[in-house]
mmCIF file with all atom_site columns, C-alpha atoms in Angstrom:
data_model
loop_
_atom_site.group_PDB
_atom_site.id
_atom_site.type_symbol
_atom_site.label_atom_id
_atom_site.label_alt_id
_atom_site.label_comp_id
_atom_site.label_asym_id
_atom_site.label_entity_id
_atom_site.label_seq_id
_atom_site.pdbx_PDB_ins_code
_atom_site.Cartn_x
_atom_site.Cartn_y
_atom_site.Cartn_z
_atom_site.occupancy
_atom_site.B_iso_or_equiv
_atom_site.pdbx_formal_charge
_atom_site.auth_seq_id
_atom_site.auth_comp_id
_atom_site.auth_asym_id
_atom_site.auth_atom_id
_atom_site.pdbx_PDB_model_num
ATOM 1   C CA . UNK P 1 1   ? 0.000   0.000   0.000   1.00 85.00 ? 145 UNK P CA 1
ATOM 2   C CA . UNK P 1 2   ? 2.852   2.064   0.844   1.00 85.00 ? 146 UNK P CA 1
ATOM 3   C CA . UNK P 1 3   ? 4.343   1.959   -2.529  1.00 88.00 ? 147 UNK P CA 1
ATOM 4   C CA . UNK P 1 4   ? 0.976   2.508   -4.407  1.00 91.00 ? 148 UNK P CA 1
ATOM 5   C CA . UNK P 1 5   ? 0.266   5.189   -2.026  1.00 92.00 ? 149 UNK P CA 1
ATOM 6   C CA . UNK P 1 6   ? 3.915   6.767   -3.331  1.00 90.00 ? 150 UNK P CA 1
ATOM 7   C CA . UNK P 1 7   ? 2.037   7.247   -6.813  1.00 92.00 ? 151 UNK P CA 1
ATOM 8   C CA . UNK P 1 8   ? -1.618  7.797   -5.766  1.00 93.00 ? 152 UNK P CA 1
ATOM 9   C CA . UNK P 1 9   ? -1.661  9.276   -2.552  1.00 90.00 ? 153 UNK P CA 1
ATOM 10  C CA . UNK P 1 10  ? -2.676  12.457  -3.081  1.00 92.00 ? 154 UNK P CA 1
ATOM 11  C CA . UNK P 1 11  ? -5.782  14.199  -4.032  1.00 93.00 ? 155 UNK P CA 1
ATOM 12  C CA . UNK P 1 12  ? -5.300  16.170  -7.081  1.00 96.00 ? 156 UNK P CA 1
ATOM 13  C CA . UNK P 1 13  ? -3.579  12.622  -8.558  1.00 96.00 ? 157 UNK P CA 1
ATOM 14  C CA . UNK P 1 14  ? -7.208  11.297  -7.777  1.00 96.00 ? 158 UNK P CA 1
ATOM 15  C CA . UNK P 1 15  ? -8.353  13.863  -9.026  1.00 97.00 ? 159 UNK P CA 1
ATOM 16  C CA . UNK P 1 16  ? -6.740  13.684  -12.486 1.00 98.00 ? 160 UNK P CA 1
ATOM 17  C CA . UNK P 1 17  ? -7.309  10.093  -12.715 1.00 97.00 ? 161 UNK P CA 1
ATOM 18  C CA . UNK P 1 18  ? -11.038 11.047  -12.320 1.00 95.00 ? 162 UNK P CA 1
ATOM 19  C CA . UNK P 1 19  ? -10.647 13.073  -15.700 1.00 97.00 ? 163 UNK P CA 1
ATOM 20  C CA . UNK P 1 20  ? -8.488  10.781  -17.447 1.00 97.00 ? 164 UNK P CA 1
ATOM 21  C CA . UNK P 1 21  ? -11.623 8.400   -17.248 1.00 95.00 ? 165 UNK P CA 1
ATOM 22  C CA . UNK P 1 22  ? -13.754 10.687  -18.562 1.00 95.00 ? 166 UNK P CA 1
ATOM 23  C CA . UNK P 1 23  ? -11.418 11.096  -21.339 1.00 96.00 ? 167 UNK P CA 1
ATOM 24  C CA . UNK P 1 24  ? -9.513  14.181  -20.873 1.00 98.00 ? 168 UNK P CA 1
ATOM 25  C CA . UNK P 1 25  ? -6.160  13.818  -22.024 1.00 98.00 ? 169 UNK P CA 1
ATOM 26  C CA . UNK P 1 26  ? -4.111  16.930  -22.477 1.00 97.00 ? 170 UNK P CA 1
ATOM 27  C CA . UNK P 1 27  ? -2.753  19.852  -19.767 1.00 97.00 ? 171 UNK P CA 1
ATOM 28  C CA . UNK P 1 28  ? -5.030  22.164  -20.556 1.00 96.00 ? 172 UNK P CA 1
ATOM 29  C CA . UNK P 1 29  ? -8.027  20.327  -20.466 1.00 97.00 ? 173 UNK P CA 1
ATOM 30  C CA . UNK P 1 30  ? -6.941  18.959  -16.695 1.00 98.00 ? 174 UNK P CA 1
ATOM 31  C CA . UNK P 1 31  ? -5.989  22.619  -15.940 1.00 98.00 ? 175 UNK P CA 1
ATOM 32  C CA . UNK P 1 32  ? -9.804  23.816  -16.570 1.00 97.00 ? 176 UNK P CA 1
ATOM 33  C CA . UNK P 1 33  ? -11.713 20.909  -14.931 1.00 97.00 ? 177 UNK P CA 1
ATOM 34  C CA . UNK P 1 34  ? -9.656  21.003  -12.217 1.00 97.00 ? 178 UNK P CA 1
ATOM 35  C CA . UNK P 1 35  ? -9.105  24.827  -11.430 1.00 96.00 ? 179 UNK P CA 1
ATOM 36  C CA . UNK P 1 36  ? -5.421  23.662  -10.550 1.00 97.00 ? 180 UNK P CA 1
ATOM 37  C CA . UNK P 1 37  ? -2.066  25.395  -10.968 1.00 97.00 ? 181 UNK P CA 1
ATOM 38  C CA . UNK P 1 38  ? 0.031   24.791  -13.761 1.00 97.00 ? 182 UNK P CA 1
ATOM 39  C CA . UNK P 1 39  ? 3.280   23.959  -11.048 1.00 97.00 ? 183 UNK P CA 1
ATOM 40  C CA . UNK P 1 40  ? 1.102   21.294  -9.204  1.00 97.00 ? 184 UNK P CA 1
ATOM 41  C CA . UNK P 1 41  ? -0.815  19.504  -12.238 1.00 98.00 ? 185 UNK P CA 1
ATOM 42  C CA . UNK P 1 42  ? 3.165   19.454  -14.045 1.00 97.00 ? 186 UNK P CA 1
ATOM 43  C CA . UNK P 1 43  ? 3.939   17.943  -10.879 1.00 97.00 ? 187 UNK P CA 1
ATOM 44  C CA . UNK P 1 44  ? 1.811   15.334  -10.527 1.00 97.00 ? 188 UNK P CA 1
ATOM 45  C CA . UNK P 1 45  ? 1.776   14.336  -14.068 1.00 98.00 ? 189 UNK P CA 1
ATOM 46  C CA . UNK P 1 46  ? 4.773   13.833  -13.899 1.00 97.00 ? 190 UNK P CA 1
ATOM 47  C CA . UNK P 1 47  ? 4.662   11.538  -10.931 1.00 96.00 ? 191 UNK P CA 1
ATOM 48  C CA . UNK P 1 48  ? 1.862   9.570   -12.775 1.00 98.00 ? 192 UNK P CA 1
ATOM 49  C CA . UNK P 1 49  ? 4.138   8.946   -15.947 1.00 98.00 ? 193 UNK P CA 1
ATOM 50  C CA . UNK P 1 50  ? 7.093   7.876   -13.780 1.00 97.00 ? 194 UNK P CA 1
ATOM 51  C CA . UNK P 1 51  ? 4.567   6.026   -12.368 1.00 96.00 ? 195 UNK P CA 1
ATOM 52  C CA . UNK P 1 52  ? 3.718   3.794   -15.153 1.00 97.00 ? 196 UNK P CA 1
ATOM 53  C CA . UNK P 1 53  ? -0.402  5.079   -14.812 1.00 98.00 ? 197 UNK P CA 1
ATOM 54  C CA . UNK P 1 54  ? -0.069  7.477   -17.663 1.00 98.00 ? 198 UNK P CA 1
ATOM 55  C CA . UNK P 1 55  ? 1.802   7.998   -21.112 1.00 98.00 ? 199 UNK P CA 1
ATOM 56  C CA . UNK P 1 56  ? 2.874   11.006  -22.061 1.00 98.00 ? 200 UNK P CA 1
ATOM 57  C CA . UNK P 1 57  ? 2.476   11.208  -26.103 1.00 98.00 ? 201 UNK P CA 1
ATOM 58  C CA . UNK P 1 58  ? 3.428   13.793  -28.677 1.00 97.00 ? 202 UNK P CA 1
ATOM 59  C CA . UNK P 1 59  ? 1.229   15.676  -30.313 1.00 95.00 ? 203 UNK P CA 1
ATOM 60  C CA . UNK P 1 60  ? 0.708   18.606  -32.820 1.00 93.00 ? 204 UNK P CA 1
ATOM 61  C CA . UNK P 1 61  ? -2.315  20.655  -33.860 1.00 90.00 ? 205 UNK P CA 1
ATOM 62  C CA . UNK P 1 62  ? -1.497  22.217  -37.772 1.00 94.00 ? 206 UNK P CA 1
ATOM 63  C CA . UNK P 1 63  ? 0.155   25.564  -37.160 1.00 94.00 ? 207 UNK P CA 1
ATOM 64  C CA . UNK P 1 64  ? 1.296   25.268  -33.203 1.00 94.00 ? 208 UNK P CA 1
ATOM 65  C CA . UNK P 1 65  ? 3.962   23.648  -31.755 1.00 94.00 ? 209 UNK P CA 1
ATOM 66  C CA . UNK P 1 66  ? 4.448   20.493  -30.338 1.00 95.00 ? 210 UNK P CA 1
ATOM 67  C CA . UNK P 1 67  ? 2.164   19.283  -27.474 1.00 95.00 ? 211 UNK P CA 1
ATOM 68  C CA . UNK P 1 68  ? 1.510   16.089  -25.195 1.00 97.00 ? 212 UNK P CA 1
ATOM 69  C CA . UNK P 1 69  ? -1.281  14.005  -24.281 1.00 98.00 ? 213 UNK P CA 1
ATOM 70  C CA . UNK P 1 70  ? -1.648  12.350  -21.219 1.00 98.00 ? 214 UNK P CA 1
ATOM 71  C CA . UNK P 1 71  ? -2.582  8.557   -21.919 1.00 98.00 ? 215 UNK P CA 1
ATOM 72  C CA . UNK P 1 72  ? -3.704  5.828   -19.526 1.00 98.00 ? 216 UNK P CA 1
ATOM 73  C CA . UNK P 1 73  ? -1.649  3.082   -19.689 1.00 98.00 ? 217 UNK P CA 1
ATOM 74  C CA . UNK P 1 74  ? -2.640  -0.365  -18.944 1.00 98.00 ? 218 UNK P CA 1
ATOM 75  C CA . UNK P 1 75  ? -1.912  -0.396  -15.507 1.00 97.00 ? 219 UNK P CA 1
ATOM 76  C CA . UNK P 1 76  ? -3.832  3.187   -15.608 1.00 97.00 ? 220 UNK P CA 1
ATOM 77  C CA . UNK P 1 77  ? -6.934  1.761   -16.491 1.00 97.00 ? 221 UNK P CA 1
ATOM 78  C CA . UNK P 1 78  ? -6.056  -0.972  -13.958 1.00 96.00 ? 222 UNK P CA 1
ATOM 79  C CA . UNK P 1 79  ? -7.082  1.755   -11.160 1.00 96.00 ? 223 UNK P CA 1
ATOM 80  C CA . UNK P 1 80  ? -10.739 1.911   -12.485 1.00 94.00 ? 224 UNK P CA 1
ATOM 81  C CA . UNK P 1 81  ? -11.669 -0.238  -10.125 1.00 94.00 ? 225 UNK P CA 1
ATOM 82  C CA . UNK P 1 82  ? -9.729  1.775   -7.199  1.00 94.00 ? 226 UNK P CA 1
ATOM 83  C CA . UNK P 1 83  ? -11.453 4.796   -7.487  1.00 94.00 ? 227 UNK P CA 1
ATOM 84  C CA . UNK P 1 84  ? -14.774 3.311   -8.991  1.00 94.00 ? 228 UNK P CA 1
ATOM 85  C CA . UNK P 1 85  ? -14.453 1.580   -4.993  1.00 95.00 ? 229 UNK P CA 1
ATOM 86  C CA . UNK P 1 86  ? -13.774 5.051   -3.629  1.00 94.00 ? 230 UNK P CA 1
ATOM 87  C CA . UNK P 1 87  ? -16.973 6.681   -4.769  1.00 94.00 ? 231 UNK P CA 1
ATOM 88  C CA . UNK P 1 88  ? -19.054 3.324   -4.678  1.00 95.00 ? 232 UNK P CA 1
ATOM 89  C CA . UNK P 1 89  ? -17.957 3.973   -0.739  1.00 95.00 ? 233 UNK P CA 1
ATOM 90  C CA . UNK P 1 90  ? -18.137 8.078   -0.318  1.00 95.00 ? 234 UNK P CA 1
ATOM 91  C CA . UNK P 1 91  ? -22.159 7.201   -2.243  1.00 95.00 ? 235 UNK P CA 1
ATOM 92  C CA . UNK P 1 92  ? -22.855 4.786   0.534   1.00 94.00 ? 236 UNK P CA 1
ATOM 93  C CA . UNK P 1 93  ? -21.285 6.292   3.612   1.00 96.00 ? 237 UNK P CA 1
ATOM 94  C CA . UNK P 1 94  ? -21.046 10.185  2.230   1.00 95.00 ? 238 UNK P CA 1
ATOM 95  C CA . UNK P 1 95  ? -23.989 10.213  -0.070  1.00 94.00 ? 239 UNK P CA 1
ATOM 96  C CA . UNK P 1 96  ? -24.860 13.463  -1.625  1.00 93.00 ? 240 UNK P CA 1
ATOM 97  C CA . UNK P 1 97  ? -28.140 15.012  -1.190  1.00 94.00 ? 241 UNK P CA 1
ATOM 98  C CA . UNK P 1 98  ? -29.177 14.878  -4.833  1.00 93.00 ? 242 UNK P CA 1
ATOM 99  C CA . UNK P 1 99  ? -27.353 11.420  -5.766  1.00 92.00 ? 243 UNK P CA 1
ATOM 100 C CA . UNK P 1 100 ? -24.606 9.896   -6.833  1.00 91.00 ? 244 UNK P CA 1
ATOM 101 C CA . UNK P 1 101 ? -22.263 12.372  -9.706  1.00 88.00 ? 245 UNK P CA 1
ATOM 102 C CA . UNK P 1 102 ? -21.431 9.335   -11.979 1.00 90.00 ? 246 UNK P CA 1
ATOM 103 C CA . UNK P 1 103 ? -22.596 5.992   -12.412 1.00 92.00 ? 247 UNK P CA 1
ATOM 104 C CA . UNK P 1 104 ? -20.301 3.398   -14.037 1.00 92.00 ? 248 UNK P CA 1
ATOM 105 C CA . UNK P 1 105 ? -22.068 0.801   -16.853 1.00 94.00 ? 249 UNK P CA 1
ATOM 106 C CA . UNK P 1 106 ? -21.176 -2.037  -18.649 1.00 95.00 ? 250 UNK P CA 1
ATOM 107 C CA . UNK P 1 107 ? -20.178 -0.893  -21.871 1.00 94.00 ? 251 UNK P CA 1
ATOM 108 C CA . UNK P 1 108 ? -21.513 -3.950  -23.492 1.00 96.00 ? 252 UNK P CA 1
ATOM 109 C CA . UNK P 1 109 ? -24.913 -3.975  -22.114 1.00 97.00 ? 253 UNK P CA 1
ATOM 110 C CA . UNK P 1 110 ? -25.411 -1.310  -20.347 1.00 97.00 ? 254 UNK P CA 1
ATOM 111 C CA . UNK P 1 111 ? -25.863 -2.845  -16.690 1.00 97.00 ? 255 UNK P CA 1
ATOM 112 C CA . UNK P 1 112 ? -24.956 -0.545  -13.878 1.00 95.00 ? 256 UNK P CA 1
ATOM 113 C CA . UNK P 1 113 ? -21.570 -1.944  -12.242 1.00 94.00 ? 257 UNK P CA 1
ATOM 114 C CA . UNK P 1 114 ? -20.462 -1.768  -8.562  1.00 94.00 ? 258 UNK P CA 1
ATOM 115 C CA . UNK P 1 115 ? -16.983 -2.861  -7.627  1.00 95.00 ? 259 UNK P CA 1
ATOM 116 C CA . UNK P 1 116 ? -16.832 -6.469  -5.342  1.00 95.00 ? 260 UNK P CA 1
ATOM 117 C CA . UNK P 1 117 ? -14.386 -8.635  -3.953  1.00 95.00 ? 261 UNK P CA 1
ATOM 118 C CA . UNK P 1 118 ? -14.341 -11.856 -6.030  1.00 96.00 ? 262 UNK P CA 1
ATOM 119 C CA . UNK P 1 119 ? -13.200 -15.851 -5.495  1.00 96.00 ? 263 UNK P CA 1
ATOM 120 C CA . UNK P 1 120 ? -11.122 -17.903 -7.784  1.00 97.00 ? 264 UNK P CA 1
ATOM 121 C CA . UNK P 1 121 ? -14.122 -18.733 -8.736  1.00 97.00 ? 265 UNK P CA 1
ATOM 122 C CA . UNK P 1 122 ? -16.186 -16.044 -9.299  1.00 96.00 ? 266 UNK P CA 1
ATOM 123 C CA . UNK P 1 123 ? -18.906 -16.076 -6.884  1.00 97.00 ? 267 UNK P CA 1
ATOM 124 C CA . UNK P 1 124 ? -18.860 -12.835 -4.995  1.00 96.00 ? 268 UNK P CA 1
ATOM 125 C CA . UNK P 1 125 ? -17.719 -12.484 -1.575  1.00 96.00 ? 269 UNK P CA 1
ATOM 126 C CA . UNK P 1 126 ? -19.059 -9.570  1.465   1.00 95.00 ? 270 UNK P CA 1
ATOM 127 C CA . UNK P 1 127 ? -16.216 -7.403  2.548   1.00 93.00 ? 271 UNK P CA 1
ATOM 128 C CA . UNK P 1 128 ? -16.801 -8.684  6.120   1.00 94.00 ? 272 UNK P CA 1
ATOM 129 C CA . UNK P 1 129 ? -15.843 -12.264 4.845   1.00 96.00 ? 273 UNK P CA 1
ATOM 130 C CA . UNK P 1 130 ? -12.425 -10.979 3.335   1.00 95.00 ? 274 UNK P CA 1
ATOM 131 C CA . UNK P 1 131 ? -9.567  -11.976 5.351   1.00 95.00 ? 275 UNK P CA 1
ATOM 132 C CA . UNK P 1 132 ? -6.609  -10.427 4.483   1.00 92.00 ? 276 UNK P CA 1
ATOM 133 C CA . UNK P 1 133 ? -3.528  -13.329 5.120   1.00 91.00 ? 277 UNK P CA 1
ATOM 134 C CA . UNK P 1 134 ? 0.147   -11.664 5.084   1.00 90.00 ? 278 UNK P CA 1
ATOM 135 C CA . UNK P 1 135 ? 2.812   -13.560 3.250   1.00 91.00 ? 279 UNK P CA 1
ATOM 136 C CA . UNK P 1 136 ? 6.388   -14.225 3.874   1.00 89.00 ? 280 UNK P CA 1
ATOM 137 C CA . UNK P 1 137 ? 7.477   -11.244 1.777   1.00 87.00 ? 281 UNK P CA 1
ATOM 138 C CA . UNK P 1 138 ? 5.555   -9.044  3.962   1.00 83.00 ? 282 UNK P CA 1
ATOM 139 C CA . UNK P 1 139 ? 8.603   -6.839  6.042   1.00 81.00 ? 283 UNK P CA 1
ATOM 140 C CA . UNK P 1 140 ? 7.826   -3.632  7.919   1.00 72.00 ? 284 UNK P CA 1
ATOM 141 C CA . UNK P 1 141 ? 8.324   -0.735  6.499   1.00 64.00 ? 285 UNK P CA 1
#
């Protein structure tokens, strides 16, 4: 947790993650959804491409110089289900007056989707029933 924490830990990196699932992609597209200085969104998009969560990617628009894109990367989209768990939480335990601000779907059919803790085999297990076991690698930090 420590080490993920290292990346993710802090709220404007939520934050931008947030916006990079709703498809935002370059600095000044973060900059206005966010209302955040330039010095702290260069910051932590930085962090988030040493990271490994997001690609930064050339780009140029005919006549301007050369920009970048900020580009989930595999393990990026990997932390869909981290802060799809976050707000599936602040809903229940923090729930806005007028409702939840986003609801995540199946793409495919359109189902609504909640994030769960699953088996090897599938079948869907309560939080209270998780037990978390450490291993021999675990070492204080």
């Amino acid at each position: 947790m420590a080490r993920s924490l290292g990346v993710l830990g802090d709220r404007w990196t939520l934050l931008i993650l947030r916006e990079s699932f709703y498809g935002r992609s370059r600095f000044a597209e973060f900059r206005a959804a966010l209302d955040i200085s330039s010095d702290v969104l260069s910051r932590r998009l930085s962090l988030l491409v040493d990271g490994g969560v997001l690609a930064k990617v050339p780009y140029r628009v005919p006549g301007q110089r050369v920009r970048f894109a900020y580009l989930l990367t595999h393990a990026g989209h990997e932390l869909h289900h981290v802060l799809g768990a976050l707000q599936q939480w602040g809903d229940h335990y923090l729930p806005r007056p007028g409702g939840p601000t986003t609801q995540r779907r199946s793409g495919r059919t359109g189902r609504p989707l909640r994030v769960a803790f699953l088996d090897d085999l599938g079948r869907e297990v309560e939080p209270e029933n998780v037990v978390a076991h450490r291993t021999v690698h675990w070492v204080l930090p």
